[in-house]
Every structure is written in C-alpha cells, then in structure tokens.
Amino acid sequence: PLVKRSILAALPECPGRYRHYDL
Amino acid sequence: AEVVPPTVHKVPGCDDPETEAAARVAVAYINKHLKHGYKVDLNRIEKVRYFERRPHGKIMDLELDVVETTCHLVDPLPAENCTVRKREEHAVEGDCDVKMIEVDGHYKVLRTKCHSSPDSDEDFQKSCPNCNRLSRLNDTDVVNTVHAALKEYNAQNTTHDHYKLLEISRGHHLHLARGVYAEFAIVNTNCSAQHAKEHEDDCHVATGDHLHYGFCKASFHKSAAEDAADHHEVHCTVYDHQPGVHHHHLIHEHVE
C-alpha cells in the first residue's frame, strides 16, 4: 500500500534559534 | 575524469549539536582573525549545508549571524567570557559565510567572509526611541573627543608610558546631556610621557615584551553655562603584555 510521507519531517530546521536577540 | 558535482551529505538542522559545534569553531576562528572592532558571539545559525568529501569527512557551508560583544579585539579576555552588547547600545551584527571541513569530529575552517552593520536606524528607533544612535567613526565630535581624552590620559600621569591611538571603535552623541561618548584602543610607545611632551614625533610603537595594548572609554559633556568649563572624562584599561599577540594591521593602518 502507498503511504503519504510527511513533507514537514524532511524539511531542514533552519534558521536556528536566537541566542541573544532578533536584530 | 568526469566531474561529479558534490552531493548533499544529509539535511542537517541549524540547531543540531554537530552544527553548533562547527559554528563554535567558526566563531573562535572569526575572533582570532578579527582586524577591527569588537569580538563577536554567535547569535543564530541561519543556514547549513553538508557535502560529502572524498575519501572521508564532509564539507560544511554555514551562514552565521553574530553579534558584537563589549570586548575589543585587544582585550585578552576569551570571547566566551565577554558580554554581548545590549541592543539599547545600538548593537552591531555580522553576517558571516563560513566554509569548513570536518574529519573524524575535527573541524577546520577554510574560509570566512563577514559583513557587519549596526541595527538599522528605523529598527533601532522603534525598539529604543530614547537611545543614542551610533555615530560614524570619523564623526568630527567623536574624533575630537577621542583626541582630547587621549591627551588627558597621557597627561594624567607623567611617570607612565606615552600612548598612541590605535583605532576609534565606537562613538555616539549624548543628545540629552549635550555631549559625546567614545570608545577607542591604544598602544604604548617607546617614550615616557615626559619625553613625549618634547619629542612626540620620535615616539614609535613599543616592541617585544614592552608592548601593551589598552582600551579606553571617554565622554565629553558640554557645559550648559557659557562661563563654565566643559567636562571631560576618560578611563583606560591597559592590559598585561600578551606574548605572541600582535595587531600589526591596526598599527600599520592607524598609527604609522
């Protein structure tokens, strides 16, 4: 059977978190 | 031989431990090779790509967002112990492209390219309406404040070395106090303060174990009353001699 794969799971998690502040 | 384009090794996340480890190495490299201004700290990993490297290891392309700390590059304090400059002080950020290789958990930086700029006037105004905006480093008032402050510092104690200006690193107008604030780096010369009074042109940057760098903060307040004197203030920290540490680029560009 064909299973639909989640696209979100394959997306890279970028950009990362801010360590200080958002400029 | 047929040219095979590099293949994407895997899709890494920007906050993956491996990416963070690589970014730390990159930021240390950037700080070690700074030519002007202040040491930086990592703010955000914008992008990362890994490529397979034959016969083993991988090539890593990183885009890093870094922020200025309060430690000038002549300050011997390790960058990780430095305080990141507050946004209210009109922070400066840098965008850096880094190419590095990783083999068996060891990273080597191949190339870095950084471009730094202050927070935009519009954003800064929005986030901090009453804060003082950074001035250009060649702003006449900033330059005059620095020269007056250094003169005062050299005159304060006639027994110590005579210092020269290495670079002006920051400055802004104090609008409410009708004044100027500036930060600058200094280096000692082979002259005593007394000797420099008469023969300043003969004074050159000290060499060997006698070389000391310093960092100063100065402010100038214009008196509100016409007949009252203006107020100058300067505080400098001179660092112990750091064996093997030279800032030739700064000396050549700004002193000689």
Short mmCIF file of C-alpha atoms in Angstrom, two decimals:
data_model
loop_
_atom_site.label_atom_id
_atom_site.label_comp_id
_atom_site.label_asym_id
_atom_site.label_seq_id
_atom_site.Cartn_x
_atom_site.Cartn_y
_atom_site.Cartn_z
CA PRO A 1 0.00 0.00 0.00
CA LEU A 2 1.15 3.56 -0.74
CA VAL A 3 1.71 5.77 2.33
CA LYS A 4 1.85 9.53 2.12
CA ARG A 5 5.07 10.76 3.69
CA SER A 6 5.03 13.91 5.75
CA ILE A 7 6.87 16.70 3.94
CA LEU A 8 7.48 18.59 7.17
CA ALA A 9 9.60 15.76 8.56
CA ALA A 10 12.04 16.17 5.68
CA LEU A 11 12.39 19.94 5.91
CA PRO A 12 15.59 21.23 7.47
CA GLU A 13 15.10 23.10 10.73
CA CYS A 14 16.66 26.39 9.70
CA PRO A 15 17.25 29.09 10.63
CA GLY A 16 18.05 28.15 14.22
CA ARG A 17 17.14 29.85 17.46
CA TYR A 18 18.30 33.30 18.53
CA ARG A 19 20.80 33.10 21.36
CA HIS A 20 20.66 36.82 22.17
CA TYR A 21 18.14 38.93 20.24
CA ASP A 22 16.49 39.34 16.91
CA LEU A 23 18.12 42.20 15.03
CA ALA B 1 37.88 12.26 -15.41
CA GLU B 2 34.25 13.01 -15.29
CA VAL B 3 33.44 15.86 -12.94
CA VAL B 4 30.91 14.75 -10.38
CA PRO B 5 29.11 17.56 -8.59
CA PRO B 6 29.19 17.27 -4.82
CA THR B 7 26.17 15.59 -3.38
CA VAL B 8 24.31 16.86 -0.35
CA HIS B 9 25.51 14.69 2.51
CA LYS B 10 22.36 14.98 4.60
CA VAL B 11 19.85 17.59 5.61
CA PRO B 12 21.11 18.97 8.92
CA GLY B 13 19.23 21.21 11.31
CA CYS B 14 20.63 24.59 12.30
CA ASP B 15 20.47 23.74 16.00
CA ASP B 16 21.84 20.19 15.66
CA PRO B 17 24.68 19.56 18.13
CA GLU B 18 27.08 18.91 15.25
CA THR B 19 26.15 22.17 13.51
CA GLU B 20 26.50 24.05 16.80
CA ALA B 21 29.93 22.52 17.40
CA ALA B 22 31.03 23.61 13.93
CA ALA B 23 29.61 27.12 14.49
CA ARG B 24 31.56 27.45 17.75
CA VAL B 25 34.79 26.60 15.95
CA ALA B 26 33.91 29.09 13.21
CA VAL B 27 33.20 31.92 15.69
CA ALA B 28 36.50 31.23 17.50
CA TYR B 29 38.27 31.45 14.13
CA ILE B 30 36.49 34.70 13.26
CA ASN B 31 37.51 36.24 16.60
CA LYS B 32 41.11 35.10 16.19
CA HIS B 33 41.32 36.76 12.79
CA LEU B 34 39.46 39.98 13.60
CA LYS B 35 41.09 43.07 12.16
CA HIS B 36 38.92 45.80 13.70
CA GLY B 37 36.47 46.44 16.47
CA TYR B 38 34.99 44.02 18.91
CA LYS B 39 34.93 40.27 19.45
CA VAL B 40 31.67 38.63 18.46
CA ASP B 41 29.37 35.91 19.75
CA LEU B 42 27.07 33.58 17.86
CA ASN B 43 23.51 34.85 17.67
CA ARG B 44 21.87 32.48 15.20
CA ILE B 45 22.77 29.83 12.67
CA GLU B 46 20.93 30.94 9.54
CA LYS B 47 21.73 28.13 7.15
CA VAL B 48 23.81 24.99 7.00
CA ARG B 49 24.67 22.53 4.25
CA TYR B 50 26.85 19.45 4.37
CA PHE B 51 28.58 17.94 1.33
CA GLU B 52 30.32 14.62 1.08
CA ARG B 53 34.11 14.86 0.99
CA ARG B 54 36.17 12.08 -0.56
CA PRO B 55 37.81 9.94 0.72
CA HIS B 56 36.14 10.80 4.04
CA GLY B 57 34.68 13.60 6.10
CA LYS B 58 32.45 16.36 4.90
CA ILE B 59 32.46 19.96 3.76
CA MET B 60 30.21 22.31 5.71
CA ASP B 61 28.80 25.59 4.49
CA LEU B 62 27.43 27.76 7.30
CA GLU B 63 25.72 31.12 7.37
CA LEU B 64 26.08 32.66 10.80
CA ASP B 65 24.52 35.68 12.40
CA VAL B 66 26.93 37.07 15.02
CA VAL B 67 26.61 39.98 17.44
CA GLU B 68 29.21 42.31 18.85
CA THR B 69 30.43 41.93 22.43
CA THR B 70 31.87 44.68 24.62
CA CYS B 71 35.41 43.22 24.37
CA HIS B 72 37.62 45.00 21.90
CA LEU B 73 39.91 42.67 19.99
CA VAL B 74 42.92 43.92 22.01
CA ASP B 75 41.20 42.72 25.20
CA PRO B 76 42.81 39.40 26.25
CA LEU B 77 39.55 38.11 27.79
CA PRO B 78 38.37 34.99 25.89
CA ALA B 79 35.38 35.82 23.70
CA GLU B 80 33.19 33.28 25.51
CA ASN B 81 33.61 35.32 28.71
CA CYS B 82 32.70 38.61 27.04
CA THR B 83 29.33 40.29 27.44
CA VAL B 84 27.18 40.72 24.37
CA ARG B 85 26.44 44.36 23.75
CA LYS B 86 22.93 45.37 24.71
CA ARG B 87 20.55 46.18 21.93
CA GLU B 88 19.90 49.57 23.56
CA GLU B 89 23.52 50.50 22.85
CA HIS B 90 22.82 50.24 19.12
CA ALA B 91 24.14 46.74 18.62
CA VAL B 92 26.21 45.74 15.62
CA GLU B 93 25.53 42.44 13.93
CA GLY B 94 27.55 40.49 11.40
CA ASP B 95 26.59 38.08 8.66
CA CYS B 96 29.27 35.50 8.07
CA ASP B 97 29.63 32.86 5.36
CA VAL B 98 31.88 30.05 6.52
CA LYS B 99 33.29 27.07 4.67
CA MET B 100 34.86 24.35 6.76
CA ILE B 101 35.71 20.67 6.69
CA GLU B 102 35.04 18.02 9.28
CA VAL B 103 37.02 14.80 9.55
CA ASP B 104 36.55 12.41 12.49
CA GLY B 105 34.97 15.09 14.64
CA HIS B 106 37.74 17.63 13.96
CA TYR B 107 36.81 20.89 12.27
CA LYS B 108 38.99 23.08 10.12
CA VAL B 109 37.92 26.45 8.80
CA LEU B 110 38.79 27.00 5.14
CA ARG B 111 37.28 30.42 4.55
CA THR B 112 35.21 33.08 6.28
CA LYS B 113 33.63 36.20 4.90
CA CYS B 114 31.82 38.58 7.23
CA HIS B 115 29.95 41.79 6.73
CA SER B 116 28.93 43.80 9.78
CA SER B 117 26.45 46.61 10.16
CA PRO B 118 24.64 48.35 13.02
CA ASP B 119 20.99 47.64 13.65
CA SER B 120 19.09 49.76 11.11
CA ASP B 121 18.16 53.27 12.27
CA GLU B 122 14.50 52.51 11.71
CA ASP B 123 14.51 49.29 13.77
CA PHE B 124 16.69 50.86 16.44
CA GLN B 125 14.39 53.85 16.73
CA LYS B 126 11.40 51.54 17.06
CA SER B 127 12.98 49.28 19.69
CA CYS B 128 14.57 52.07 21.71
CA PRO B 129 13.18 55.54 20.94
CA ASN B 130 15.25 57.43 23.52
CA CYS B 131 18.55 55.66 22.98
CA ASN B 132 21.62 57.25 21.39
CA ARG B 133 22.24 56.20 17.81
CA LEU B 134 25.79 55.22 16.81
CA SER B 135 27.78 57.91 15.06
CA ARG B 136 30.20 57.35 12.23
CA LEU B 137 33.72 56.60 13.41
CA ASN B 138 35.02 59.67 11.57
CA ASP B 139 32.38 61.97 13.07
CA THR B 140 34.19 65.20 13.97
CA ASP B 141 32.83 65.35 17.51
CA VAL B 142 33.75 61.73 18.17
CA VAL B 143 37.25 62.20 16.77
CA ASN B 144 37.78 65.40 18.79
CA THR B 145 36.54 63.70 21.96
CA VAL B 146 38.93 60.80 21.48
CA HIS B 147 41.95 63.02 20.83
CA ALA B 148 41.15 65.22 23.83
CA ALA B 149 40.62 62.15 26.01
CA LEU B 150 43.89 60.54 24.99
CA LYS B 151 45.74 63.78 25.58
CA GLU B 152 44.22 63.96 29.04
CA TYR B 153 45.05 60.31 29.76
CA ASN B 154 48.67 60.83 28.72
CA ALA B 155 48.88 63.98 30.83
CA GLN B 156 47.28 62.44 33.94
CA ASN B 157 50.40 60.61 34.99
CA THR B 158 53.76 61.77 33.75
CA THR B 159 55.53 58.66 35.06
CA HIS B 160 53.82 56.13 32.82
CA ASP B 161 54.29 55.32 29.13
CA HIS B 162 53.07 57.56 26.39
CA TYR B 163 50.20 56.04 24.40
CA LYS B 164 49.07 56.45 20.83
CA LEU B 165 45.64 55.92 19.33
CA LEU B 166 45.19 52.51 17.71
CA GLU B 167 41.62 52.90 16.49
CA ILE B 168 38.33 54.53 17.35
CA SER B 169 35.89 51.68 17.76
CA ARG B 170 32.60 53.32 18.79
CA GLY B 171 31.05 56.69 19.36
CA HIS B 172 27.75 58.43 19.73
CA HIS B 173 26.27 61.78 20.65
CA LEU B 174 24.62 62.11 24.04
CA HIS B 175 21.70 64.20 22.94
CA LEU B 176 20.11 64.85 26.31
CA ALA B 177 23.42 65.62 28.02
CA ARG B 178 24.83 67.66 25.11
CA GLY B 179 27.92 65.53 24.85
CA VAL B 180 29.74 62.72 23.14
CA TYR B 181 30.72 59.21 24.21
CA ALA B 182 33.51 57.27 22.53
CA GLU B 183 35.49 54.07 22.88
CA PHE B 184 38.98 53.56 21.47
CA ALA B 185 42.01 51.29 21.58
CA ILE B 186 45.52 52.48 22.42
CA VAL B 187 49.07 51.18 22.28
CA ASN B 188 52.15 52.29 24.21
CA THR B 189 55.21 53.83 22.61
CA ASN B 190 58.90 53.68 23.39
CA CYS B 191 58.63 57.13 25.00
CA SER B 192 57.91 58.12 28.54
CA ALA B 193 55.14 60.64 28.94
CA GLN B 194 57.76 63.24 29.85
CA HIS B 195 59.88 62.57 26.76
CA ALA B 196 56.81 62.64 24.51
CA LYS B 197 55.99 66.17 25.66
CA GLU B 198 59.01 67.50 23.79
CA HIS B 199 59.64 64.87 21.10
CA GLU B 200 56.34 63.22 20.22
CA ASP B 201 57.34 62.72 16.61
CA ASP B 202 60.19 60.48 17.75
CA CYS B 203 57.84 58.16 19.63
CA HIS B 204 57.10 54.84 17.96
CA VAL B 205 55.02 51.84 18.97
CA ALA B 206 56.83 49.76 21.60
CA THR B 207 58.20 46.36 20.64
CA GLY B 208 58.88 42.99 22.27
CA ASP B 209 58.00 42.50 25.91
CA HIS B 210 57.31 46.22 26.30
CA LEU B 211 54.26 46.18 24.01
CA HIS B 212 50.99 46.88 25.81
CA TYR B 213 47.56 47.45 24.34
CA GLY B 214 44.77 49.28 26.09
CA PHE B 215 41.13 50.18 25.73
CA CYS B 216 39.50 53.47 26.75
CA LYS B 217 36.04 54.86 27.31
CA ALA B 218 35.67 58.62 27.17
CA SER B 219 32.89 61.12 27.48
CA PHE B 220 32.61 64.82 26.90
CA HIS B 221 29.81 66.96 28.30
CA LYS B 222 29.32 70.48 27.09
CA SER B 223 28.56 72.85 29.92
CA ALA B 224 25.11 74.42 29.95
CA ALA B 225 26.52 77.71 31.26
CA GLU B 226 28.62 79.82 28.91
CA ASP B 227 31.24 80.64 31.54
CA ALA B 228 31.54 77.10 32.97
CA ALA B 229 34.15 74.63 31.76
CA ASP B 230 33.21 71.64 29.64
CA HIS B 231 33.59 68.28 31.37
CA HIS B 232 35.87 65.52 30.07
CA GLU B 233 36.17 62.02 31.49
CA VAL B 234 38.40 59.15 30.39
CA HIS B 235 39.00 55.65 31.77
CA CYS B 236 41.56 53.36 30.18
CA THR B 237 42.48 49.77 30.93
CA VAL B 238 45.98 48.78 29.90
CA TYR B 239 46.45 45.04 29.50
CA ASP B 240 49.46 42.99 30.53
CA HIS B 241 51.86 42.14 27.74
CA GLN B 242 50.46 39.21 25.76
CA PRO B 243 53.33 37.11 24.35
CA GLY B 244 52.78 36.22 20.71
CA VAL B 245 49.86 38.62 20.29
CA HIS B 246 50.36 41.31 17.66
CA HIS B 247 47.93 43.59 15.95
CA HIS B 248 50.17 44.65 13.09
CA HIS B 249 47.23 45.53 10.82
CA LEU B 250 45.90 48.03 13.36
CA ILE B 251 49.33 49.52 13.98
CA HIS B 252 50.12 49.84 10.29
CA GLU B 253 46.72 51.19 9.31
CA HIS B 254 46.19 53.67 12.11
CA VAL B 255 49.41 54.51 13.89
CA GLU B 256 52.15 54.50 11.31
#
